[in-house]
Amino acid sequence: MGANSSSPEGLAKVREQTRPREATPFRLLTVRIMRARNLQKADIFTESDCYVCLWLPTASSEKVRTKTVPNTKDPVWNQAFCYRIDSRVKNILNLKICDEDTFTKDDHLYTVLFDLAKLQTGQTSRVSFKLNPETHEELDVEFTLQCIPDHPENIITNGVLVARELSCLEVMVDIKKLKQLYTKGDLTFTIQGSYEETQKIPLAPDSSLSNIHVIQFHCIKNHQSNLEITLPKKVQLSILGLFKDDSESNTSVVLPLNELPIEETITLGEDRTFDLHVKTKDWPKDLDVRLGYDLCAEEQNFLNKRRKYVAAALEKVLQLQEGLQDDEVPVVAIMTTGGGTRSFTAMYGSLLGLQELNLLDCITYITGLSGTTWAMGNLYEDADWSQKYMEEAINKAQKQVSKSKFNSLCMDKLKYYYNELKQRTEEGHNTSFIDLWGLVVESMFHDEKDNHTLSDQRAALSKGQNPLPIYLAINLKDNYSAQDYKEWLEFTPYEMGSFKYGAYIGSEDFGSEYFMGRLMKTLPESRICFLEGMWSSIFSLDFMFFWNLANNSEDFWHRWTRDKIEEIDDSVPPSRPHELETHIVTSQGQLSSSLRDVLTGRPTIAEYPNFLRGFQFHNEYYENEHFSTWKKDTVLDNLPNQLMETAEHPLSLVEAGFFINTSYPPLLRPQRKVDLILHLNYSGGPQIFNLDRFSPYTSKLGIPFPKTEFSEEDRKHQKECYVFEDTDNVAAPVVLFFPLTNDTFRKYKEPGVERSPTDTEGDVDVCSWLSPYTTKEVTFSEENFHKMIKLTRYNILNNENKIVEALRVAMKRRKQKEL
């Protein structure tokens, strides 16, 4: 296991064996906290009583600290701390300067974040951190970095995330004597940074329980860790020795793992109160998280099969004289937006129109969020849905949309919800109001329990017979708005994961527990309704979402809701691109913290175990070309410790519409090579609003995407279809934008067929506040349902020429890409 980080003496033997071997990635780091100068008062009447807390999470989960130097603005510590580090990972040392208070919480003055990759092996460097140039506050630290003999460890990395080896620590405990001393309470074992973290053994006398207990901890192989053993409060006075004698607190002992006798019995307490027997072994379990930016093998296999359907459809629609070669077949996608029952209904009409034009088999991908995920979930229950005329699916959808939704809240349904949530909890899943919402969605669009899961949809892809569905969500972080912190997650029937980190798991294992890329605890796959509730989680809104909608800017609130993080001078500038600048974090104060909680607080959120838990970052992650595409999506991307800390917490998932109401991002992955996107817009209100936001977003990230410019007339009165193309960049997809509008539908019931003077079916109010299709409406009359179906179908049919021409352009661009 690891070495003791709290003192250089704990690594004396390692230091003696050190030999300069540049091939080894392991280094011995000594950090000597020297002194600080001109620290400003944190207290009103006295000078500060300062100490420095050190945290290096890539080497140790333990936080250590210097002594407190009382009543001075120029404290001198001169204390050293040692770590064994792996140079292949990004090691950022946190140095937190605090003022110790007796009766109140210690004051946080500054935190320095220093990239250890700046240090040169074999050298001692004295670094002076300029905490505040205006007040001349400084912190002096001395670093010594030395090679140490290799500790064999194989890592697995995709250039961004690093999976390290694990060890399994087994602890056998004889608690016979303890059970005689304690009538209640637990014997608690803790290893910070391990998968298990804490395990408890009940001490209450019970003849049915064995006196011998065996527990396991899975730990990072070369981490510096401690085993902490804690007895209940009010210990017997006879238990002395290693234990802290304090009758008002838990009695505990801390044992560095590297000092534990392995395969020997350890007796704790002067009167031999209980025995431990410890052994450790490597845990060579293969990685269960797929690390890589390529498409998974299942999706690539699907594309090979789907390409035959697409090629045959294109040859027919475009009346080609010769068959298409595989590298000539363009990738066409449908991108839908959210909008509750409105988008659920409208999607059926659009798909019907494409099917009638023989264009549905030209589609390779369909992406969705919010209400369109409800429609996709229903469609993919039928393994051959796109090969059948859609009238039957539409009739089924109409019955569900038009039925009364009051039954969703009747007593029988409430009992059903309770039992389902209870069962879900018993299975090990976290439950929240979002899960209840998922059950309500199921009730609104099904007459009975729907047992389908996301992985069940693989049957609809087995022959390439349907487009591949991709569902979208975003992961948020506490105390951050979606503008400041968001990470896109995609869900397909094959896998779910993050295209920013290049990390994926099987869709059937979403919700199970992972550590360092290994599957540790398998939970039953969630039914599709629970995912649909999360993909459309309108109940997780915060104040900043509404502010951004109204002002399209959060600048006014940034002073209150953002961490105060700045680059500072440390006299050691980066010499290589992957070395990060030194940053300083300054305390925001209680008022800012409270206001931030109010502005970013969310009533409820869908929480799932984080499959990224335990991963560390590669030393050069920040310059990785795949990560770089999305690294501007969060204010923490150049602060890997904070990202690692986030991965330790559950995923906090909400629908993608919390940022922008589109499902574009999965289609812009370069690996999918999408040539043409049909943007089917079903949002309410101004139809151009979200496209106006998404186009600058892609420009900011440097993602190939055409400019979407509209004239003033188009902004006032939208047509049915707009074509956007970047003629200078074949990597940018062609976009056909279909607003939800009845531009000519009010005059024509079919393309070229005028309505009679008495035909008022074309008067469809889709966007006003009085519209029967507002997002809050969950039930449409049968008449309004069919009006929406006919409108969105007509808008597709009436733009056949534009779609066909866009397909020709996509084929041409595909050939240019392949050259």
Coordinates of C-alpha atoms in Angstrom, one line a residue, residues 258-775:
N258 CA 2.2 0.6 4.8
E259 CA 3.1 -0.1 8.4
L260 CA 0.6 -2.8 9.0
P261 CA 2.1 -6.3 9.6
I262 CA 0.7 -8.4 6.8
E263 CA -0.3 -12.0 7.5
E264 CA 0.3 -11.5 11.3
T265 CA -2.1 -11.0 14.2
I266 CA -2.3 -7.4 15.5
T267 CA -3.5 -7.0 19.1
L268 CA -4.9 -3.6 20.0
G269 CA -5.3 -2.3 23.5
E270 CA -3.1 -2.9 26.6
D271 CA -5.4 -5.6 27.8
R272 CA -5.5 -7.3 24.4
T273 CA -9.1 -6.1 23.8
F274 CA -9.4 -7.4 20.3
D275 CA -7.3 -8.9 17.5
L276 CA -6.9 -8.0 13.8
H277 CA -5.4 -10.2 11.1
V278 CA -4.6 -8.3 7.9
K279 CA -3.6 -9.6 4.4
T280 CA -3.5 -7.8 1.1
K281 CA -3.4 -9.0 -2.5
D282 CA -3.5 -7.5 -6.0
W283 CA -7.0 -7.2 -7.5
P284 CA -6.4 -7.8 -11.2
K285 CA -10.0 -7.3 -12.3
D286 CA -10.3 -6.1 -15.9
L287 CA -11.7 -2.7 -16.6
D288 CA -15.5 -2.6 -17.0
V289 CA -15.6 1.0 -18.1
R290 CA -14.7 1.4 -21.8
L291 CA -12.0 4.1 -22.1
G292 CA -11.8 5.4 -25.7
Y293 CA -13.2 8.0 -28.0
D294 CA -14.0 5.6 -30.9
L295 CA -17.6 4.3 -31.3
C296 CA -18.2 1.0 -29.5
A297 CA -17.9 -2.2 -31.5
E298 CA -21.7 -2.7 -31.3
E299 CA -22.4 0.7 -32.8
Q300 CA -19.9 0.2 -35.6
N301 CA -21.4 -3.2 -36.3
F302 CA -24.9 -1.5 -36.5
L303 CA -23.5 1.1 -38.9
N304 CA -22.3 -1.5 -41.3
K305 CA -25.8 -3.1 -41.3
R306 CA -27.7 0.3 -41.4
R307 CA -25.6 1.5 -44.3
K308 CA -27.3 -1.1 -46.6
Y309 CA -30.7 0.3 -45.8
V310 CA -29.6 3.9 -46.3
A311 CA -27.8 3.1 -49.6
A312 CA -30.9 1.3 -51.0
A313 CA -33.2 4.2 -49.9
L314 CA -30.9 6.8 -51.4
E315 CA -30.6 5.0 -54.7
K316 CA -34.4 4.9 -54.9
V317 CA -35.1 8.5 -53.8
L318 CA -32.3 10.1 -55.8
Q319 CA -32.8 7.8 -58.8
L320 CA -29.2 6.9 -59.0
Q321 CA -28.0 4.9 -61.9
E322 CA -25.2 3.1 -60.0
G323 CA -25.2 1.6 -56.5
L324 CA -23.4 3.5 -53.7
Q325 CA -20.2 2.2 -52.3
D326 CA -19.9 2.1 -48.5
D327 CA -17.7 5.2 -48.3
E328 CA -20.2 7.2 -50.5
V329 CA -23.2 6.7 -48.2
P330 CA -23.8 9.8 -46.1
V331 CA -24.7 9.8 -42.5
V332 CA -28.1 11.5 -42.0
A333 CA -29.5 12.2 -38.5
I334 CA -32.8 13.6 -37.0
M335 CA -32.3 16.0 -34.2
T336 CA -35.3 16.7 -32.1
T337 CA -36.0 19.2 -29.3
G338 CA -38.1 18.9 -26.2
G339 CA -41.6 20.3 -25.5
G340 CA -43.5 17.8 -23.4
T341 CA -46.6 16.3 -25.0
R342 CA -46.4 18.8 -27.9
S343 CA -43.0 17.3 -28.9
F344 CA -44.2 13.8 -28.3
T345 CA -47.0 14.3 -30.7
A346 CA -45.2 16.4 -33.3
M347 CA -42.5 13.8 -33.7
Y348 CA -44.9 11.2 -34.9
G349 CA -46.1 13.6 -37.7
S350 CA -42.6 14.4 -38.8
L351 CA -41.6 10.7 -39.0
L352 CA -44.8 9.9 -40.9
G353 CA -44.0 12.6 -43.5
L354 CA -40.4 11.2 -43.9
Q355 CA -41.8 7.7 -44.2
E356 CA -44.3 8.7 -46.9
L357 CA -41.4 10.3 -48.9
N358 CA -39.4 7.0 -48.5
L359 CA -36.8 9.0 -46.6
L360 CA -37.1 7.3 -43.2
D361 CA -34.7 4.6 -44.3
C362 CA -32.1 7.3 -45.1
I363 CA -31.8 8.1 -41.4
T364 CA -29.0 6.6 -39.4
Y365 CA -29.4 8.4 -36.0
I366 CA -32.3 10.0 -34.1
T367 CA -31.5 12.1 -31.0
G368 CA -34.0 13.3 -28.4
L369 CA -34.6 14.9 -25.1
S370 CA -37.6 15.7 -22.9
G371 CA -40.9 14.8 -24.6
T372 CA -39.3 13.3 -27.7
T373 CA -37.7 10.6 -25.6
W374 CA -41.2 9.5 -24.6
A375 CA -42.1 9.0 -28.3
M376 CA -38.8 7.3 -29.0
G377 CA -39.3 5.0 -26.0
N378 CA -42.7 4.0 -27.3
L379 CA -41.5 3.4 -30.9
Y380 CA -38.6 1.2 -30.0
E381 CA -40.8 -1.2 -28.1
D382 CA -41.5 -2.5 -31.6
A383 CA -38.3 -4.0 -33.1
D384 CA -39.5 -3.1 -36.7
W385 CA -41.4 0.1 -36.2
S386 CA -39.9 2.1 -39.1
Q387 CA -40.5 -0.8 -41.5
K388 CA -44.2 -0.6 -40.8
Y389 CA -46.6 2.1 -41.8
M390 CA -46.8 4.5 -38.9
E391 CA -50.5 4.9 -38.8
E392 CA -50.8 2.1 -36.2
A393 CA -48.2 3.7 -33.9
I394 CA -49.9 7.1 -34.3
N395 CA -53.3 5.7 -33.4
K396 CA -51.8 4.1 -30.2
A397 CA -50.2 7.4 -29.4
Q398 CA -53.4 9.3 -29.9
K399 CA -55.3 7.1 -27.4
Q400 CA -52.7 7.9 -24.8
V401 CA -52.4 11.6 -25.5
S402 CA -56.2 12.1 -25.5
K403 CA -57.1 10.1 -22.5
S404 CA -57.7 11.8 -19.1
K405 CA -54.6 12.1 -17.0
F406 CA -56.5 12.3 -13.8
N407 CA -56.2 8.6 -13.5
S408 CA -52.5 9.0 -13.1
L409 CA -53.1 10.4 -9.6
C410 CA -55.9 8.1 -8.5
M411 CA -55.5 6.1 -5.3
D412 CA -54.7 2.8 -7.1
K413 CA -51.9 4.6 -9.1
L414 CA -50.5 6.2 -6.0
K415 CA -50.3 2.7 -4.4
Y416 CA -48.6 1.4 -7.5
Y417 CA -46.1 4.3 -7.4
Y418 CA -45.3 3.6 -3.8
N419 CA -44.7 -0.1 -4.3
E420 CA -42.5 0.6 -7.4
L421 CA -40.4 3.1 -5.6
K422 CA -40.2 0.8 -2.6
Q423 CA -39.0 -2.1 -4.8
R424 CA -36.5 0.3 -6.5
T425 CA -35.1 1.3 -3.2
E426 CA -34.8 -2.4 -2.1
E427 CA -32.9 -3.1 -5.3
G428 CA -30.3 -0.5 -4.2
H429 CA -31.2 2.5 -6.3
N430 CA -31.4 6.0 -5.0
T431 CA -34.9 7.3 -5.4
S432 CA -36.2 10.8 -5.7
F433 CA -39.2 12.8 -6.9
I434 CA -37.8 12.4 -10.4
D435 CA -38.5 8.6 -10.2
L436 CA -42.0 9.4 -9.2
W437 CA -42.3 11.7 -12.2
G438 CA -41.0 8.8 -14.4
L439 CA -43.8 6.6 -13.2
V440 CA -46.3 9.4 -13.9
V441 CA -44.9 9.6 -17.5
E442 CA -45.4 5.8 -17.8
S443 CA -49.0 6.1 -16.6
M444 CA -49.7 9.0 -19.0
F445 CA -48.6 7.1 -22.1
H446 CA -49.2 3.4 -21.2
D447 CA -52.3 1.6 -19.9
E448 CA -50.2 -0.8 -17.9
K449 CA -46.7 -1.3 -16.4
D450 CA -44.0 -1.0 -19.1
N451 CA -41.2 -3.5 -18.3
H452 CA -39.0 -2.4 -21.2
T453 CA -35.5 -1.2 -20.6
L454 CA -33.0 0.8 -22.7
S455 CA -30.9 -2.3 -23.5
D456 CA -34.1 -4.0 -24.8
Q457 CA -34.0 -1.6 -27.7
R458 CA -31.0 -3.5 -29.1
A459 CA -33.5 -5.8 -30.7
A460 CA -34.7 -2.9 -32.9
L461 CA -31.1 -2.5 -34.2
S462 CA -30.1 -6.1 -34.6
K463 CA -30.4 -6.0 -38.4
G464 CA -29.9 -2.3 -38.9
Q465 CA -33.6 -2.0 -39.6
N466 CA -34.2 1.2 -37.6
P467 CA -32.1 4.4 -36.9
L468 CA -30.0 4.3 -33.8
P469 CA -31.7 6.3 -31.0
I470 CA -29.5 8.5 -28.8
Y471 CA -31.0 10.1 -25.6
L472 CA -29.3 13.1 -24.0
A473 CA -28.9 14.4 -20.5
I474 CA -26.5 16.7 -18.7
N475 CA -24.6 16.2 -15.4
L476 CA -24.7 19.3 -13.1
K477 CA -22.7 20.1 -10.0
D478 CA -24.0 21.6 -6.7
N479 CA -23.6 25.3 -6.4
Y480 CA -23.1 25.8 -10.1
S481 CA -25.5 26.9 -12.8
A482 CA -25.8 25.0 -16.1
Q483 CA -24.0 27.8 -17.8
D484 CA -21.0 27.4 -15.6
Y485 CA -20.9 23.6 -15.2
K486 CA -22.4 21.0 -17.4
E487 CA -21.2 17.7 -18.8
W488 CA -23.1 16.0 -21.7
L489 CA -24.0 12.3 -21.2
E490 CA -25.4 10.2 -24.1
F491 CA -27.5 7.1 -23.8
T492 CA -27.9 4.5 -26.5
P493 CA -29.2 0.9 -26.3
Y494 CA -25.6 -0.2 -26.3
E495 CA -24.0 2.0 -23.7
M496 CA -24.1 5.3 -21.9
G497 CA -21.2 7.6 -21.1
S498 CA -19.4 10.9 -21.5
F499 CA -17.9 11.9 -24.9
K500 CA -15.9 14.6 -23.1
Y501 CA -14.0 12.0 -21.0
G502 CA -14.2 9.1 -23.4
A503 CA -15.7 6.8 -20.8
Y504 CA -18.6 4.5 -21.4
I505 CA -20.5 1.6 -19.6
G506 CA -23.1 -0.9 -20.9
S507 CA -26.6 0.6 -20.8
E508 CA -27.8 -2.3 -18.7
D509 CA -25.2 -1.3 -16.0
F510 CA -26.3 2.3 -15.7
G511 CA -27.1 2.8 -12.0
S512 CA -24.6 0.1 -10.8
E513 CA -21.6 1.1 -8.7
Y514 CA -18.1 1.4 -10.2
F515 CA -14.7 2.2 -8.7
M516 CA -11.5 2.9 -10.8
G517 CA -13.3 1.6 -13.8
R518 CA -14.3 -1.7 -12.2
L519 CA -17.9 -2.8 -11.7
M520 CA -18.2 -3.3 -7.9
K521 CA -21.9 -3.7 -7.3
T522 CA -24.4 -4.7 -10.0
L523 CA -28.0 -3.3 -9.6
P524 CA -30.9 -4.3 -11.8
E525 CA -31.3 -2.3 -14.9
S526 CA -33.8 0.6 -14.5
R527 CA -37.0 0.4 -16.5
I528 CA -37.2 2.9 -19.3
C529 CA -39.8 5.0 -17.5
F530 CA -37.3 6.0 -14.8
L531 CA -34.8 7.1 -17.5
E532 CA -37.6 9.0 -19.3
G533 CA -38.3 10.8 -16.0
M534 CA -34.7 11.9 -15.8
W535 CA -34.4 12.8 -19.5
S536 CA -37.4 15.2 -19.0
S537 CA -36.8 16.3 -15.4
I538 CA -38.5 19.7 -15.5
F539 CA -38.6 19.7 -11.7
S540 CA -34.8 20.5 -11.3
L541 CA -35.0 24.1 -12.4
D542 CA -33.1 26.7 -10.5
F543 CA -33.3 30.5 -10.5
M544 CA -30.3 30.9 -12.9
F545 CA -32.1 29.0 -15.6
F546 CA -34.9 31.6 -15.7
W547 CA -32.5 34.5 -15.4
N548 CA -30.5 33.1 -18.4
L549 CA -33.8 32.7 -20.4
A550 CA -34.7 36.3 -19.7
N551 CA -31.3 38.0 -20.2
N552 CA -29.2 35.4 -22.1
S553 CA -26.4 36.3 -19.7
E554 CA -25.3 35.5 -16.2
D555 CA -22.7 38.2 -15.9
F556 CA -24.6 40.1 -13.2
W557 CA -24.6 37.1 -11.0
H558 CA -21.1 35.8 -11.6
R559 CA -19.7 37.9 -8.8
W560 CA -22.1 36.0 -6.4
T561 CA -22.2 32.5 -7.9
R562 CA -18.7 31.8 -9.2
D563 CA -15.7 30.7 -7.2
K564 CA -13.1 33.4 -7.0
I565 CA -10.2 31.6 -8.8
E566 CA -7.3 33.5 -10.3
E567 CA -4.0 32.7 -11.8
I568 CA -1.1 33.9 -9.7
D569 CA 2.7 34.3 -10.1
D570 CA 4.7 31.5 -8.6
S571 CA 8.1 32.2 -10.3
V572 CA 7.9 28.8 -12.0
P573 CA 6.1 29.4 -15.4
P574 CA 4.9 26.5 -17.4
S575 CA 7.6 25.2 -19.9
R576 CA 5.4 22.6 -21.6
P577 CA 1.8 23.0 -23.0
H578 CA 0.3 20.4 -20.6
E579 CA 1.6 22.2 -17.5
L580 CA -1.2 24.2 -15.8
E581 CA -0.8 27.7 -14.4
T582 CA -0.9 28.1 -10.6
H583 CA -4.3 29.2 -9.3
I584 CA -5.5 30.7 -6.0
V585 CA -8.9 30.3 -4.5
T586 CA -10.1 33.1 -2.2
S587 CA -12.9 32.8 0.3
Q588 CA -16.2 34.3 -0.9
G589 CA -17.7 35.0 2.5
Q590 CA -20.9 33.8 4.2
L591 CA -23.2 36.2 2.3
S592 CA -22.0 35.1 -1.1
S593 CA -22.2 31.5 -0.1
S594 CA -25.8 31.8 1.1
L595 CA -26.9 33.7 -2.0
R596 CA -25.2 31.2 -4.2
D597 CA -27.2 28.4 -2.5
V598 CA -30.4 30.2 -3.3
L599 CA -29.6 31.0 -6.9
T600 CA -28.3 27.5 -7.8
G601 CA -30.4 25.4 -5.5
R602 CA -32.7 22.9 -7.2
P603 CA -35.9 21.4 -5.7
T604 CA -35.0 17.8 -6.7
I605 CA -32.6 16.0 -9.0
A606 CA -32.0 12.6 -10.4
E607 CA -28.9 11.0 -8.7
Y608 CA -27.1 8.0 -9.9
P609 CA -23.8 6.4 -8.9
N610 CA -21.0 8.0 -10.7
F611 CA -19.3 5.5 -13.1
L612 CA -16.2 7.8 -13.2
R613 CA -15.5 7.4 -9.4
G614 CA -11.9 6.8 -8.6
F615 CA -10.4 7.8 -12.0
Q616 CA -7.5 10.2 -12.1
F617 CA -6.4 12.5 -14.8
H618 CA -3.6 11.9 -17.2
N619 CA -0.7 14.4 -16.9
E620 CA -1.4 15.8 -20.3
Y621 CA -5.2 15.6 -20.2
Y622 CA -5.8 19.3 -20.7
E623 CA -4.2 19.3 -24.1
N624 CA -5.8 16.1 -25.3
E625 CA -7.6 16.9 -28.6
H626 CA -10.8 15.0 -27.6
F627 CA -11.1 16.6 -24.2
S628 CA -10.2 20.1 -25.6
T629 CA -13.4 20.1 -27.6
W630 CA -15.6 20.2 -24.5
K631 CA -13.3 21.7 -21.9
K632 CA -14.9 25.1 -22.1
D633 CA -18.1 23.7 -20.9
T634 CA -17.2 24.0 -17.2
V635 CA -15.2 26.5 -15.2
L636 CA -13.4 23.7 -13.5
D637 CA -11.8 21.9 -16.4
N638 CA -8.3 23.2 -15.6
L639 CA -8.8 22.2 -11.9
P640 CA -8.6 18.4 -12.0
N641 CA -8.8 18.0 -8.2
Q642 CA -12.2 19.6 -8.3
L643 CA -13.2 17.3 -11.2
M644 CA -12.0 14.3 -9.3
E645 CA -13.9 15.4 -6.3
T646 CA -17.0 15.8 -8.4
A647 CA -16.6 12.2 -9.6
E648 CA -16.7 11.0 -6.0
H649 CA -20.2 12.3 -5.8
P650 CA -23.3 10.9 -7.5
L651 CA -24.2 12.0 -11.0
S652 CA -26.7 14.8 -10.8
L653 CA -28.7 14.4 -14.0
V654 CA -31.3 16.7 -15.6
E655 CA -32.7 17.1 -19.1
A656 CA -30.5 18.7 -21.6
G657 CA -33.0 21.5 -22.1
F658 CA -31.7 23.1 -18.9
F659 CA -28.9 24.4 -21.0
I660 CA -30.2 24.6 -24.6
N661 CA -33.3 22.8 -25.9
T662 CA -31.5 20.8 -28.6
S663 CA -30.0 17.3 -28.8
Y664 CA -27.2 18.2 -31.2
P665 CA -24.0 17.3 -29.2
P666 CA -23.9 13.5 -29.8
L667 CA -24.2 14.1 -33.5
L668 CA -21.2 16.5 -33.5
R669 CA -18.8 13.8 -32.3
P670 CA -16.4 13.5 -35.2
Q671 CA -16.4 9.7 -34.9
R672 CA -20.0 9.7 -36.1
K673 CA -19.2 11.6 -39.2
V674 CA -22.7 13.1 -39.6
D675 CA -23.2 14.8 -42.9
L676 CA -26.8 16.0 -42.7
I677 CA -29.0 16.9 -39.7
L678 CA -32.7 17.4 -39.9
H679 CA -33.4 19.8 -37.0
L680 CA -37.0 19.1 -36.1
N681 CA -37.9 22.0 -33.7
Y682 CA -40.8 21.4 -31.3
S683 CA -40.1 24.0 -28.7
G684 CA -42.7 26.6 -27.8
G685 CA -42.3 30.3 -28.2
P686 CA -39.8 31.9 -30.5
Q687 CA -38.6 29.1 -32.8
I688 CA -35.2 30.5 -33.6
F689 CA -34.2 31.1 -29.9
N690 CA -32.4 27.9 -29.2
L691 CA -30.6 27.8 -32.6
D692 CA -29.5 31.4 -31.9
R693 CA -27.9 30.1 -28.7
F694 CA -26.5 26.8 -30.0
S695 CA -24.6 28.2 -33.1
P696 CA -22.4 30.6 -30.9
Y697 CA -21.9 27.8 -28.5
T698 CA -20.4 25.6 -31.1
S699 CA -18.3 28.5 -32.4
K700 CA -16.9 29.0 -28.8
L701 CA -16.0 25.4 -28.6
G702 CA -14.5 25.3 -32.1
I703 CA -16.9 22.5 -33.2
P704 CA -17.6 22.5 -37.0
F705 CA -21.2 23.8 -37.4
P706 CA -22.7 26.1 -40.1
K707 CA -23.6 29.7 -39.3
T708 CA -27.3 30.1 -38.8
E709 CA -28.3 33.6 -39.8
F710 CA -31.9 34.8 -40.3
S711 CA -33.2 38.0 -41.8
E712 CA -35.5 40.3 -39.8
E713 CA -38.4 39.1 -41.8
D714 CA -37.6 35.4 -41.1
R715 CA -37.4 36.3 -37.4
K716 CA -40.9 37.7 -37.4
H717 CA -42.4 35.1 -39.7
Q718 CA -40.8 31.7 -40.0
K719 CA -41.0 29.6 -43.1
E720 CA -41.2 25.8 -42.9
C721 CA -37.6 25.0 -43.7
Y722 CA -34.2 26.6 -43.8
V723 CA -30.9 25.2 -45.2
F724 CA -27.6 26.0 -43.5
E725 CA -24.3 24.9 -45.0
D726 CA -20.7 25.8 -44.4
T727 CA -19.3 25.5 -47.9
D728 CA -15.7 26.1 -46.7
N729 CA -15.7 23.2 -44.1
V730 CA -16.9 19.8 -45.1
A731 CA -16.5 18.7 -41.5
A732 CA -19.5 20.8 -40.6
P733 CA -22.8 19.1 -41.2
V734 CA -25.5 20.5 -43.4
V735 CA -28.5 21.5 -41.3
L736 CA -32.1 21.6 -42.4
F737 CA -34.1 23.6 -39.8
F738 CA -37.8 22.9 -39.5
P739 CA -39.5 25.4 -37.1
L740 CA -42.8 24.4 -35.6
T741 CA -44.9 26.7 -37.8
N742 CA -47.9 26.6 -40.1
D743 CA -46.6 29.0 -42.7
T744 CA -48.6 27.5 -45.6
F745 CA -50.5 24.8 -43.9
R746 CA -53.3 27.2 -43.2
K747 CA -53.9 27.5 -47.0
Y748 CA -52.9 24.0 -48.1
K749 CA -54.0 20.6 -46.7
E750 CA -51.5 18.8 -48.9
P751 CA -48.6 20.2 -50.9
G752 CA -50.2 21.9 -53.9
V753 CA -53.8 21.2 -52.7
E754 CA -55.6 24.3 -51.5
R755 CA -58.1 24.2 -48.7
S756 CA -61.7 25.0 -49.3
P757 CA -63.1 28.3 -47.8
T758 CA -64.9 26.2 -45.1
D759 CA -61.8 24.2 -44.1
T760 CA -60.4 25.7 -40.9
E761 CA -58.2 22.8 -39.9
G762 CA -55.1 24.8 -41.0
D763 CA -55.6 27.3 -38.2
V764 CA -53.2 25.8 -35.7
D765 CA -52.0 27.9 -32.9
V766 CA -48.7 26.4 -32.0
C767 CA -46.8 29.1 -30.1
S768 CA -49.0 31.6 -28.3
W769 CA -49.8 31.5 -24.6
L770 CA -53.4 30.5 -25.5
S771 CA -52.3 27.6 -27.6
P772 CA -53.7 24.2 -26.7
Y773 CA -50.2 22.9 -27.2
T774 CA -48.3 24.7 -24.4
T775 CA -45.8 22.6 -22.6

